[in-house]
mmCIF file with all atom_site columns, C-alpha atoms in Angstrom:
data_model
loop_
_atom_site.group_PDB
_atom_site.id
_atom_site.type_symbol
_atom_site.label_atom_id
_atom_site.label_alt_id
_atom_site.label_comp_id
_atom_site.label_asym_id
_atom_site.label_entity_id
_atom_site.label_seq_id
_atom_site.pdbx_PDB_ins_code
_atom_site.Cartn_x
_atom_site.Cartn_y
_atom_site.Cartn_z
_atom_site.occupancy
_atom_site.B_iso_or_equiv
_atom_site.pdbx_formal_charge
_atom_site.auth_seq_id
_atom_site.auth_comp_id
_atom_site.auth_asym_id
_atom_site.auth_atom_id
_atom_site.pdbx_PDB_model_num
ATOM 1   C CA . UNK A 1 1   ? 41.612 -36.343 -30.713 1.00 90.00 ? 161 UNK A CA 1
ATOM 2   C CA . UNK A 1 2   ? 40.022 -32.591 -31.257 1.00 89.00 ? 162 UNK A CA 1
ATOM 3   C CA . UNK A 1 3   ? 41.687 -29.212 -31.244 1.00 92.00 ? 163 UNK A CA 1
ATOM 4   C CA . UNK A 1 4   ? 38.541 -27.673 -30.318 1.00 91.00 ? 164 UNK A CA 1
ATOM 5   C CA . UNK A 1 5   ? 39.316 -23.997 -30.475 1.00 93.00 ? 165 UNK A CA 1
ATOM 6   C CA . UNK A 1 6   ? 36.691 -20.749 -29.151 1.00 90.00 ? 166 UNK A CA 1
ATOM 7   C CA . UNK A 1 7   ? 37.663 -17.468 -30.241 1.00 92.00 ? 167 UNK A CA 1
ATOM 8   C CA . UNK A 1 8   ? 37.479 -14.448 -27.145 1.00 91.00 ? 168 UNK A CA 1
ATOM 9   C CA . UNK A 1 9   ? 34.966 -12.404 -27.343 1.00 90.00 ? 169 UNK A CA 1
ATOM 10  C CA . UNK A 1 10  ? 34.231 -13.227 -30.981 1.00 89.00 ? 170 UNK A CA 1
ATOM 11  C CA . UNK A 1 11  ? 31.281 -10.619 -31.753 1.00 87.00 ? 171 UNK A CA 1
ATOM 12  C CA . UNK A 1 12  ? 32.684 -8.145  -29.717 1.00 85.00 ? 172 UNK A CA 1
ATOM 13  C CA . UNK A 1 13  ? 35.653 -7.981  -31.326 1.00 88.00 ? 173 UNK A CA 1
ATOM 14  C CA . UNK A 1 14  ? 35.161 -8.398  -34.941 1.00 90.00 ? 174 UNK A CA 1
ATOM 15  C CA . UNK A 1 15  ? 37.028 -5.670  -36.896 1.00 91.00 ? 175 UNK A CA 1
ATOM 16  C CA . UNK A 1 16  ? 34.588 -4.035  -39.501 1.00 90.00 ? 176 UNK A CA 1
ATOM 17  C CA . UNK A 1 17  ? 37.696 -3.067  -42.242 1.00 90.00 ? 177 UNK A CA 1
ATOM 18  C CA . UNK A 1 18  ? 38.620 -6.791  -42.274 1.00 93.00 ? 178 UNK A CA 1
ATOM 19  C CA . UNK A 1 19  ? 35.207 -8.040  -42.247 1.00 92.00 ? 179 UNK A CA 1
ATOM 20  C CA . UNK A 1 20  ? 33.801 -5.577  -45.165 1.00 92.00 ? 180 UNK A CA 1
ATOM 21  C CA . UNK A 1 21  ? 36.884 -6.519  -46.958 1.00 93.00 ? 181 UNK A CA 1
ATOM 22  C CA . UNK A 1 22  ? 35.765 -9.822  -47.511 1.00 93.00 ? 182 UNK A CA 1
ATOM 23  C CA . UNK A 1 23  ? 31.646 -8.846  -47.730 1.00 93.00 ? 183 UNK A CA 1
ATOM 24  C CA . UNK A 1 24  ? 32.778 -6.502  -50.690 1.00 93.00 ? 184 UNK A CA 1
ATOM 25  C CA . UNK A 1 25  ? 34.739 -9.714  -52.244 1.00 91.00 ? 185 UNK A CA 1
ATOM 26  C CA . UNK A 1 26  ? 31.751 -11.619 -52.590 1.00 89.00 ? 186 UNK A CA 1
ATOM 27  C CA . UNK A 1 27  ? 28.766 -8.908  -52.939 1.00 90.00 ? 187 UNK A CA 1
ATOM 28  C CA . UNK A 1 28  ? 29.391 -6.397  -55.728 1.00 88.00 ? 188 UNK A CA 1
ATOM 29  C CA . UNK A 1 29  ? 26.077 -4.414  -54.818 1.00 91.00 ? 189 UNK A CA 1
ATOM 30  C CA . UNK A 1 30  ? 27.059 -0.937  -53.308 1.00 93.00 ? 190 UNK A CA 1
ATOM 31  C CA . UNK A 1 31  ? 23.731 -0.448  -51.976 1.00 93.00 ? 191 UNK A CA 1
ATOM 32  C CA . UNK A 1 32  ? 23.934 -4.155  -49.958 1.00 92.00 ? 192 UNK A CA 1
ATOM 33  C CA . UNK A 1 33  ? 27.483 -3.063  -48.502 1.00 92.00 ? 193 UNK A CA 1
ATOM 34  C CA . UNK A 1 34  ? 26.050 0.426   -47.050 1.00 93.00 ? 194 UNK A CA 1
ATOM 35  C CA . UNK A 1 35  ? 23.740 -1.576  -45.583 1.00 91.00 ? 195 UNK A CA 1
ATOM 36  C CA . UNK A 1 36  ? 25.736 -3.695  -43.839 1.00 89.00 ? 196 UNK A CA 1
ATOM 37  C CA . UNK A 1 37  ? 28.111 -0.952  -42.881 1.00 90.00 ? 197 UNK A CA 1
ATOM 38  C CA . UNK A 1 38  ? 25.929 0.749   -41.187 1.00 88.00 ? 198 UNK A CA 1
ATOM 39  C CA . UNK A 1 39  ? 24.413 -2.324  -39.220 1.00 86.00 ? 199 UNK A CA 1
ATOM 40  C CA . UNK A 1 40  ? 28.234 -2.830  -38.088 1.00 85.00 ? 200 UNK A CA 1
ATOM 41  C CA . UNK A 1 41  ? 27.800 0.825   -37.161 1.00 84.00 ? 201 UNK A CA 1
ATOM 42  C CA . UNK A 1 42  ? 25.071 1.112   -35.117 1.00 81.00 ? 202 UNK A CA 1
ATOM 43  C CA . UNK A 1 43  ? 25.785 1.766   -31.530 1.00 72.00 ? 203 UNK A CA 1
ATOM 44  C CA . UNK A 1 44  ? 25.043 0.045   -28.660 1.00 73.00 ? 204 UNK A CA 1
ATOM 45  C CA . UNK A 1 45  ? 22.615 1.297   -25.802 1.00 71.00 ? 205 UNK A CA 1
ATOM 46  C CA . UNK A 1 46  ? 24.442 0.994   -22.670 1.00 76.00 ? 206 UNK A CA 1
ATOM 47  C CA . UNK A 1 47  ? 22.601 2.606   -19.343 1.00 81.00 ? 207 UNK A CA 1
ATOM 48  C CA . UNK A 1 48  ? 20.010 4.705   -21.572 1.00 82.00 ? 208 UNK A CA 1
ATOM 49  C CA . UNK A 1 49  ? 22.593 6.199   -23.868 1.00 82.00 ? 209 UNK A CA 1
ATOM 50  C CA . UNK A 1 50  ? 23.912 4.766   -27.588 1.00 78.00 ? 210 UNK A CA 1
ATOM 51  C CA . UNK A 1 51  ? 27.231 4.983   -27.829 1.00 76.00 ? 211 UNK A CA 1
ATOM 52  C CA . UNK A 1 52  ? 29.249 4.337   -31.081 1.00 77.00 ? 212 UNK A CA 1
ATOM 53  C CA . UNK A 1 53  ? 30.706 1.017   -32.147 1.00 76.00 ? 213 UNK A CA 1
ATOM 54  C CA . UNK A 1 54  ? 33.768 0.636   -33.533 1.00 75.00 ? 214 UNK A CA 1
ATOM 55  C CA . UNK A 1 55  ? 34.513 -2.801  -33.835 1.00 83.00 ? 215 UNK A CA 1
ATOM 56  C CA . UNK A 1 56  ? 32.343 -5.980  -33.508 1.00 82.00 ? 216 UNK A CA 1
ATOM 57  C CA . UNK A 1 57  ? 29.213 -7.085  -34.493 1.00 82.00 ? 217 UNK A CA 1
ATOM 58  C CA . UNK A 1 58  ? 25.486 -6.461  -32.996 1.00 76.00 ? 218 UNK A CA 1
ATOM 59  C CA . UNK A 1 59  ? 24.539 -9.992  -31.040 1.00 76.00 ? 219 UNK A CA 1
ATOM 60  C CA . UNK A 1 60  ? 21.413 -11.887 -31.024 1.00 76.00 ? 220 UNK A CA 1
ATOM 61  C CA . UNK A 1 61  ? 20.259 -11.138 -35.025 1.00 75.00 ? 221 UNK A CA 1
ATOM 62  C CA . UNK A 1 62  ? 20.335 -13.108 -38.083 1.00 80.00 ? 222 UNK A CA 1
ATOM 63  C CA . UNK A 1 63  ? 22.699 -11.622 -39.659 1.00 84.00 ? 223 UNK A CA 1
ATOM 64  C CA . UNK A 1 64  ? 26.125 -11.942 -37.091 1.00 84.00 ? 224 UNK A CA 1
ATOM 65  C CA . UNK A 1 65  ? 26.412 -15.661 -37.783 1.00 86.00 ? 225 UNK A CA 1
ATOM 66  C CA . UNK A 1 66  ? 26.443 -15.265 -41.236 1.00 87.00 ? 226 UNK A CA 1
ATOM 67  C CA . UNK A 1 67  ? 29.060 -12.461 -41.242 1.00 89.00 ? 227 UNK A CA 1
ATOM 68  C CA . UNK A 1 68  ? 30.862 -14.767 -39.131 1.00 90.00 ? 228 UNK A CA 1
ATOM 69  C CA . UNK A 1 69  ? 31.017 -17.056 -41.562 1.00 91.00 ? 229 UNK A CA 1
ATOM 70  C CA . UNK A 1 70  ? 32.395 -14.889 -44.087 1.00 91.00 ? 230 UNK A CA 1
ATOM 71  C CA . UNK A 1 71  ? 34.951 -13.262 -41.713 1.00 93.00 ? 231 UNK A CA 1
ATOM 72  C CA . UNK A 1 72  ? 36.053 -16.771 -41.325 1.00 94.00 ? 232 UNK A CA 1
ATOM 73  C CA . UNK A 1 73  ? 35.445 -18.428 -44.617 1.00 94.00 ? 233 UNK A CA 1
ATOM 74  C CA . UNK A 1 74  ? 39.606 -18.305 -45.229 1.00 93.00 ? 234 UNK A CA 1
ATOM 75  C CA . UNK A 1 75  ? 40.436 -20.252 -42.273 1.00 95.00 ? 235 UNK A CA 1
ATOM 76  C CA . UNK A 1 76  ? 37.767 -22.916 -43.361 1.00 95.00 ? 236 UNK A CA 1
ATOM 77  C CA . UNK A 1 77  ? 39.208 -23.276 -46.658 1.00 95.00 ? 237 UNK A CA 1
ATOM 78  C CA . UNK A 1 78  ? 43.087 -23.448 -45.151 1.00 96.00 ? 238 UNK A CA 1
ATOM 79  C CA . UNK A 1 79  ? 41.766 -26.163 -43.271 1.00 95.00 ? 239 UNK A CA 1
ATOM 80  C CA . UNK A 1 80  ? 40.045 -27.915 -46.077 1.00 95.00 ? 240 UNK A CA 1
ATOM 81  C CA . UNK A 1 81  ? 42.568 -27.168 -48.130 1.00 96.00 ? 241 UNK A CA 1
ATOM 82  C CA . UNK A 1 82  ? 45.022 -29.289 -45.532 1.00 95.00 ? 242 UNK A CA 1
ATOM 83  C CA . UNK A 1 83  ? 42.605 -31.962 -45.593 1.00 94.00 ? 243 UNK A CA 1
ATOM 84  C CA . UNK A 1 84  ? 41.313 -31.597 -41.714 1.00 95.00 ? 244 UNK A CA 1
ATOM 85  C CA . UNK A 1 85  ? 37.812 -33.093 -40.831 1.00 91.00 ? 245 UNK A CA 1
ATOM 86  C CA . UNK A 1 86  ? 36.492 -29.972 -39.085 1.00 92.00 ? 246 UNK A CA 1
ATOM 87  C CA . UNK A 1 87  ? 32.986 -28.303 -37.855 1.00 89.00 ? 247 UNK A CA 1
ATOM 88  C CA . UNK A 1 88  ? 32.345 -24.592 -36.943 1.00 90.00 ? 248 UNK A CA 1
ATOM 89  C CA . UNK A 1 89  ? 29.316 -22.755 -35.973 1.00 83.00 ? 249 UNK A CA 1
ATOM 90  C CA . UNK A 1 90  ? 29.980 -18.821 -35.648 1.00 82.00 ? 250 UNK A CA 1
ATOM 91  C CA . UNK A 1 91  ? 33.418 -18.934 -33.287 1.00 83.00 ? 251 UNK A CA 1
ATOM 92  C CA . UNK A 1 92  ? 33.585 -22.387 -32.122 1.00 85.00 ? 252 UNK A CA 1
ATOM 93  C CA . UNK A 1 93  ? 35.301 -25.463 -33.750 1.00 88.00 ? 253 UNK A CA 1
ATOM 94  C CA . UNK A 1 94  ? 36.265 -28.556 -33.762 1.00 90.00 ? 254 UNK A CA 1
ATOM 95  C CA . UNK A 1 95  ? 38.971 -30.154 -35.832 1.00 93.00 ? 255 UNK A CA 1
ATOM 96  C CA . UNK A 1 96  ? 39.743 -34.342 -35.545 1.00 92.00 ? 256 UNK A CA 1
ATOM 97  C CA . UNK A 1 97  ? 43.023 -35.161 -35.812 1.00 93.00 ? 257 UNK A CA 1
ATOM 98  C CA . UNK A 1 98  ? 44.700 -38.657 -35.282 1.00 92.00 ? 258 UNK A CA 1
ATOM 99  C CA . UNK A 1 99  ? 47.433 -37.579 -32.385 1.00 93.00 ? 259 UNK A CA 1
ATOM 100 C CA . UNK A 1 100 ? 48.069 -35.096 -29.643 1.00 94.00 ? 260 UNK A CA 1
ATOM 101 C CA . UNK A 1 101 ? 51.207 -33.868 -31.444 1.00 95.00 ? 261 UNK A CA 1
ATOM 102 C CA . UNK A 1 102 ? 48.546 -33.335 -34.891 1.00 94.00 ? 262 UNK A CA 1
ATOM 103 C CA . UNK A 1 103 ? 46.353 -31.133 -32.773 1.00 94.00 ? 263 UNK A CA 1
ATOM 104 C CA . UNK A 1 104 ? 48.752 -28.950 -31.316 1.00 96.00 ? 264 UNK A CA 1
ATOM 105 C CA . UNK A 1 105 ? 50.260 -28.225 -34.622 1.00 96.00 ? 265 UNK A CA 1
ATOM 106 C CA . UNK A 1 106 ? 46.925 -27.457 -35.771 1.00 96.00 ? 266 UNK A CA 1
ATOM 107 C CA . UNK A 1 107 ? 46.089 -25.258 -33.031 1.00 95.00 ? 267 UNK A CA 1
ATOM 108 C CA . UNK A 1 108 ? 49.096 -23.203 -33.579 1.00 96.00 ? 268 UNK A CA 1
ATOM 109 C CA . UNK A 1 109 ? 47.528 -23.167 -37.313 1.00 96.00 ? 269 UNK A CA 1
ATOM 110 C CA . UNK A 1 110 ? 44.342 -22.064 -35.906 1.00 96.00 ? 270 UNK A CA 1
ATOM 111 C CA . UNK A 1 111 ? 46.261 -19.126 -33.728 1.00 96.00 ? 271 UNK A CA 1
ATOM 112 C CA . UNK A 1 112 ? 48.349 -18.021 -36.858 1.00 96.00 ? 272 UNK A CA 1
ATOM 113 C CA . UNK A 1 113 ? 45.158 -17.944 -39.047 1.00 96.00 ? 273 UNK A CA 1
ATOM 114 C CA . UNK A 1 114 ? 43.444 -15.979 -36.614 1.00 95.00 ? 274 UNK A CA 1
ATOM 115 C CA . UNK A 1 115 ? 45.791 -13.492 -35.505 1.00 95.00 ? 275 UNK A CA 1
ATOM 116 C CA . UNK A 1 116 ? 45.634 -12.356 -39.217 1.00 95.00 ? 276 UNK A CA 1
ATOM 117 C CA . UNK A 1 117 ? 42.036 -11.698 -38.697 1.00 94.00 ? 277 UNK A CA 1
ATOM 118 C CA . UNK A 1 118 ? 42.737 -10.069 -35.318 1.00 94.00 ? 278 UNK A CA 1
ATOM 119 C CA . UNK A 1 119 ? 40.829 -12.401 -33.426 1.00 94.00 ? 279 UNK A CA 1
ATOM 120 C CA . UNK A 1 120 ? 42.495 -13.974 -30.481 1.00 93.00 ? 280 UNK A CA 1
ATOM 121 C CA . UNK A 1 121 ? 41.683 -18.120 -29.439 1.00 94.00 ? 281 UNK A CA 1
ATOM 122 C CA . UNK A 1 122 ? 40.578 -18.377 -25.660 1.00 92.00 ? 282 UNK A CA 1
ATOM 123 C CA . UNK A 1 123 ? 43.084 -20.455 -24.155 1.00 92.00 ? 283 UNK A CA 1
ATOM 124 C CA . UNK A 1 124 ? 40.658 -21.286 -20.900 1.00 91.00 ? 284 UNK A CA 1
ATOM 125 C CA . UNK A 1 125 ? 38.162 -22.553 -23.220 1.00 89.00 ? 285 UNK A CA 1
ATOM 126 C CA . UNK A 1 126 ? 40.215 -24.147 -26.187 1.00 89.00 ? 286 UNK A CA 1
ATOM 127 C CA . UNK A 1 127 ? 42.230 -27.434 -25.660 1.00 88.00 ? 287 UNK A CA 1
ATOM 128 C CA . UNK A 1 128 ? 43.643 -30.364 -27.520 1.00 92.00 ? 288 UNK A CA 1
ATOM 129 C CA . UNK A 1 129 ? 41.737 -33.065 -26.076 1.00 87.00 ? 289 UNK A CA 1
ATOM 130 C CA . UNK A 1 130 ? 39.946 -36.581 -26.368 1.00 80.00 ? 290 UNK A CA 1
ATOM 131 C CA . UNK A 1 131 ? 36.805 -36.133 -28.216 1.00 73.00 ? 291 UNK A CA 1
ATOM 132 C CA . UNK A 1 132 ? 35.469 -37.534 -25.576 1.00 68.00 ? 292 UNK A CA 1
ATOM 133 C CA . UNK A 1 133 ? 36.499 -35.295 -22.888 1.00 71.00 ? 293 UNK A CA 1
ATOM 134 C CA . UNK A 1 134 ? 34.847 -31.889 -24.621 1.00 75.00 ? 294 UNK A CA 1
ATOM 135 C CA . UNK A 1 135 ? 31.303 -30.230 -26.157 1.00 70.00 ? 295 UNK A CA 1
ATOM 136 C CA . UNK A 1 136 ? 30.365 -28.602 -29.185 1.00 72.00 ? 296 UNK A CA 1
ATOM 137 C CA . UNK A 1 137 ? 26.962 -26.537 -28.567 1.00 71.00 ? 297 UNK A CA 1
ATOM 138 C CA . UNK A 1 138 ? 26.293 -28.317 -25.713 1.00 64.00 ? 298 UNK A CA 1
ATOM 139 C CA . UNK A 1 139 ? 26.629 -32.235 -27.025 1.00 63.00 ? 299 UNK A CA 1
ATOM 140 C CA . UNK A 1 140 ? 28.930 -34.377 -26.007 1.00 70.00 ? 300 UNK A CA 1
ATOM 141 C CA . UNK A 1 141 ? 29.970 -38.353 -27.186 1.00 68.00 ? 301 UNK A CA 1
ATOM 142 C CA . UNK A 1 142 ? 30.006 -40.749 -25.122 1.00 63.00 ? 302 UNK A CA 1
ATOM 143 C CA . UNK A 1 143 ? 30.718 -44.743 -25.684 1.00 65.00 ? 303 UNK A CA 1
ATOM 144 C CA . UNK A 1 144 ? 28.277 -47.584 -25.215 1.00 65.00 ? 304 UNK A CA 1
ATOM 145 C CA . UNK A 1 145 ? 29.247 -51.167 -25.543 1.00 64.00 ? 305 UNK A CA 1
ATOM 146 C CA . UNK A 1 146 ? 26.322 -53.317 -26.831 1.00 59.00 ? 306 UNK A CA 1
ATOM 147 C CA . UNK A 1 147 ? 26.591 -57.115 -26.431 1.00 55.00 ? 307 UNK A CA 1
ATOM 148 C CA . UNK A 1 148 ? 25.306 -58.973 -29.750 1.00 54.00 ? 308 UNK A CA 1
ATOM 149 C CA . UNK A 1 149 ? 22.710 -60.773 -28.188 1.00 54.00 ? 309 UNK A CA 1
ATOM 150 C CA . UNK A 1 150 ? 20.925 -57.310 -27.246 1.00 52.00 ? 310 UNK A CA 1
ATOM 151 C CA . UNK A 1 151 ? 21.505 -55.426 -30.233 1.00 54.00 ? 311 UNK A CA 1
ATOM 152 C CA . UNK A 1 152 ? 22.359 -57.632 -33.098 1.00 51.00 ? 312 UNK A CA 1
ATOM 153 C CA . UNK A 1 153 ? 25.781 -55.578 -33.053 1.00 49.00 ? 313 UNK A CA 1
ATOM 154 C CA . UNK A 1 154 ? 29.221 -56.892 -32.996 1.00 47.00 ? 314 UNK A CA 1
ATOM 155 C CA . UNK A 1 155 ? 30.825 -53.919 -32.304 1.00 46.00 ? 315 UNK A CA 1
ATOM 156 C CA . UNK A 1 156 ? 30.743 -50.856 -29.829 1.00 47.00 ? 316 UNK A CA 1
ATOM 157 C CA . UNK A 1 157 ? 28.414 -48.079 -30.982 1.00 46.00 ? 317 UNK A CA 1
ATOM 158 C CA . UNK A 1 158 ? 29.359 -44.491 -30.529 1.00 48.00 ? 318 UNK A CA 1
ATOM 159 C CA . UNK A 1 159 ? 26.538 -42.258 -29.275 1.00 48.00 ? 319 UNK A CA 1
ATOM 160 C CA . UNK A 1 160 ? 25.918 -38.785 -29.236 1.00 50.00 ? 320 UNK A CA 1
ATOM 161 C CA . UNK A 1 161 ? 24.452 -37.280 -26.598 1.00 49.00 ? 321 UNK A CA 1
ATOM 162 C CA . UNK A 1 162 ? 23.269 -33.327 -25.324 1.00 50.00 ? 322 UNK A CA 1
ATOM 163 C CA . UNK A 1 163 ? 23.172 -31.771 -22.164 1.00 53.00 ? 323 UNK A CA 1
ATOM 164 C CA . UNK A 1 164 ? 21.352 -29.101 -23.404 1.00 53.00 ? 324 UNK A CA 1
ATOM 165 C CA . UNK A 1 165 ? 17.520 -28.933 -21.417 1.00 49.00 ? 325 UNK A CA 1
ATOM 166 C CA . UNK A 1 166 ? 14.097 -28.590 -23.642 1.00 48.00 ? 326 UNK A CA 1
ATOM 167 C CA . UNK A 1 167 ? 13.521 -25.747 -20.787 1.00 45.00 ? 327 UNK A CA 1
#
């Protein structure tokens, strides 16, 4: 089973307080933080004319994902910390668990943790599932029995497979 969890409109919503909070935690350079408050700052064209930005992050550069990963660095380590097999990239993730009932305890984890970061889990796009019925970044698995006489393998092999296009 997966809880595999997307947050709502992740960059748009990222609060800058929270988020410098934890930047100033880890980098002790004032200069660096400035910097980074003022990237959060920058406003966003919209029909010819910039207009100020309150919350979220600017889209599309290097540096969103990684403040991404700071912003969410404490729900990473609650999870570790609870011994969950998990992957993230930015404002998805997957965590395996063993059971249904596991996941959906875990997802209501996922929601607390969250909420403290005022983020909010999309509920269309986040389920408690078979790890076979969802994607992460466009890849899927999928199950392939191999006879021993074709393979050399007595078992079934698990295979990983994308639906992403080299277009």
């Amino acid at each position: 089973m997966v809880v595999d969890v997307d947050l709502e409109k992740f960059f748009d919503r990222v609060n800058h307080d929270i988020l410098m909070d934890r930047v100033q935690k880890r980098i002790g350079d004032a200069g660096v933080i400035r910097l980074i408050r003022a990237y959060l700052n920058s406003g966003i064209m919209m029909d010819g004319v910039v207009q100020e930005r309150v919350v979220g992050t600017p889209q599309g550069g290097p540096l969103s994902p990684l403040l991404a990963n700071v912003l969410l660095d404490e729900v990473d380590k609650e999870l570790e910390r609870r011994g969950h097999s998990f992957v993230r990239y930015a404002d998805d993730a997957n965590v395996y668990v063993r059971s249904r009932r596991a996941g959906q305890r875990v997802m209501a984890l996922l929601r607390e943790l969250y909420g403290r970061l005022r983020l909010t889990v999309n509920e269309t796009k986040s389920a408690v599932a078979s790890a076979f019925q969802r994607k992460f970044l466009g890849y899927s698995f999928w199950w392939l029995p191999v006879s021993r006489s074709n393979a050399g393998w007595p078992i079934s092999l698990w295979q990983c497979s994308s639906s992403v296009s080299d277009d």
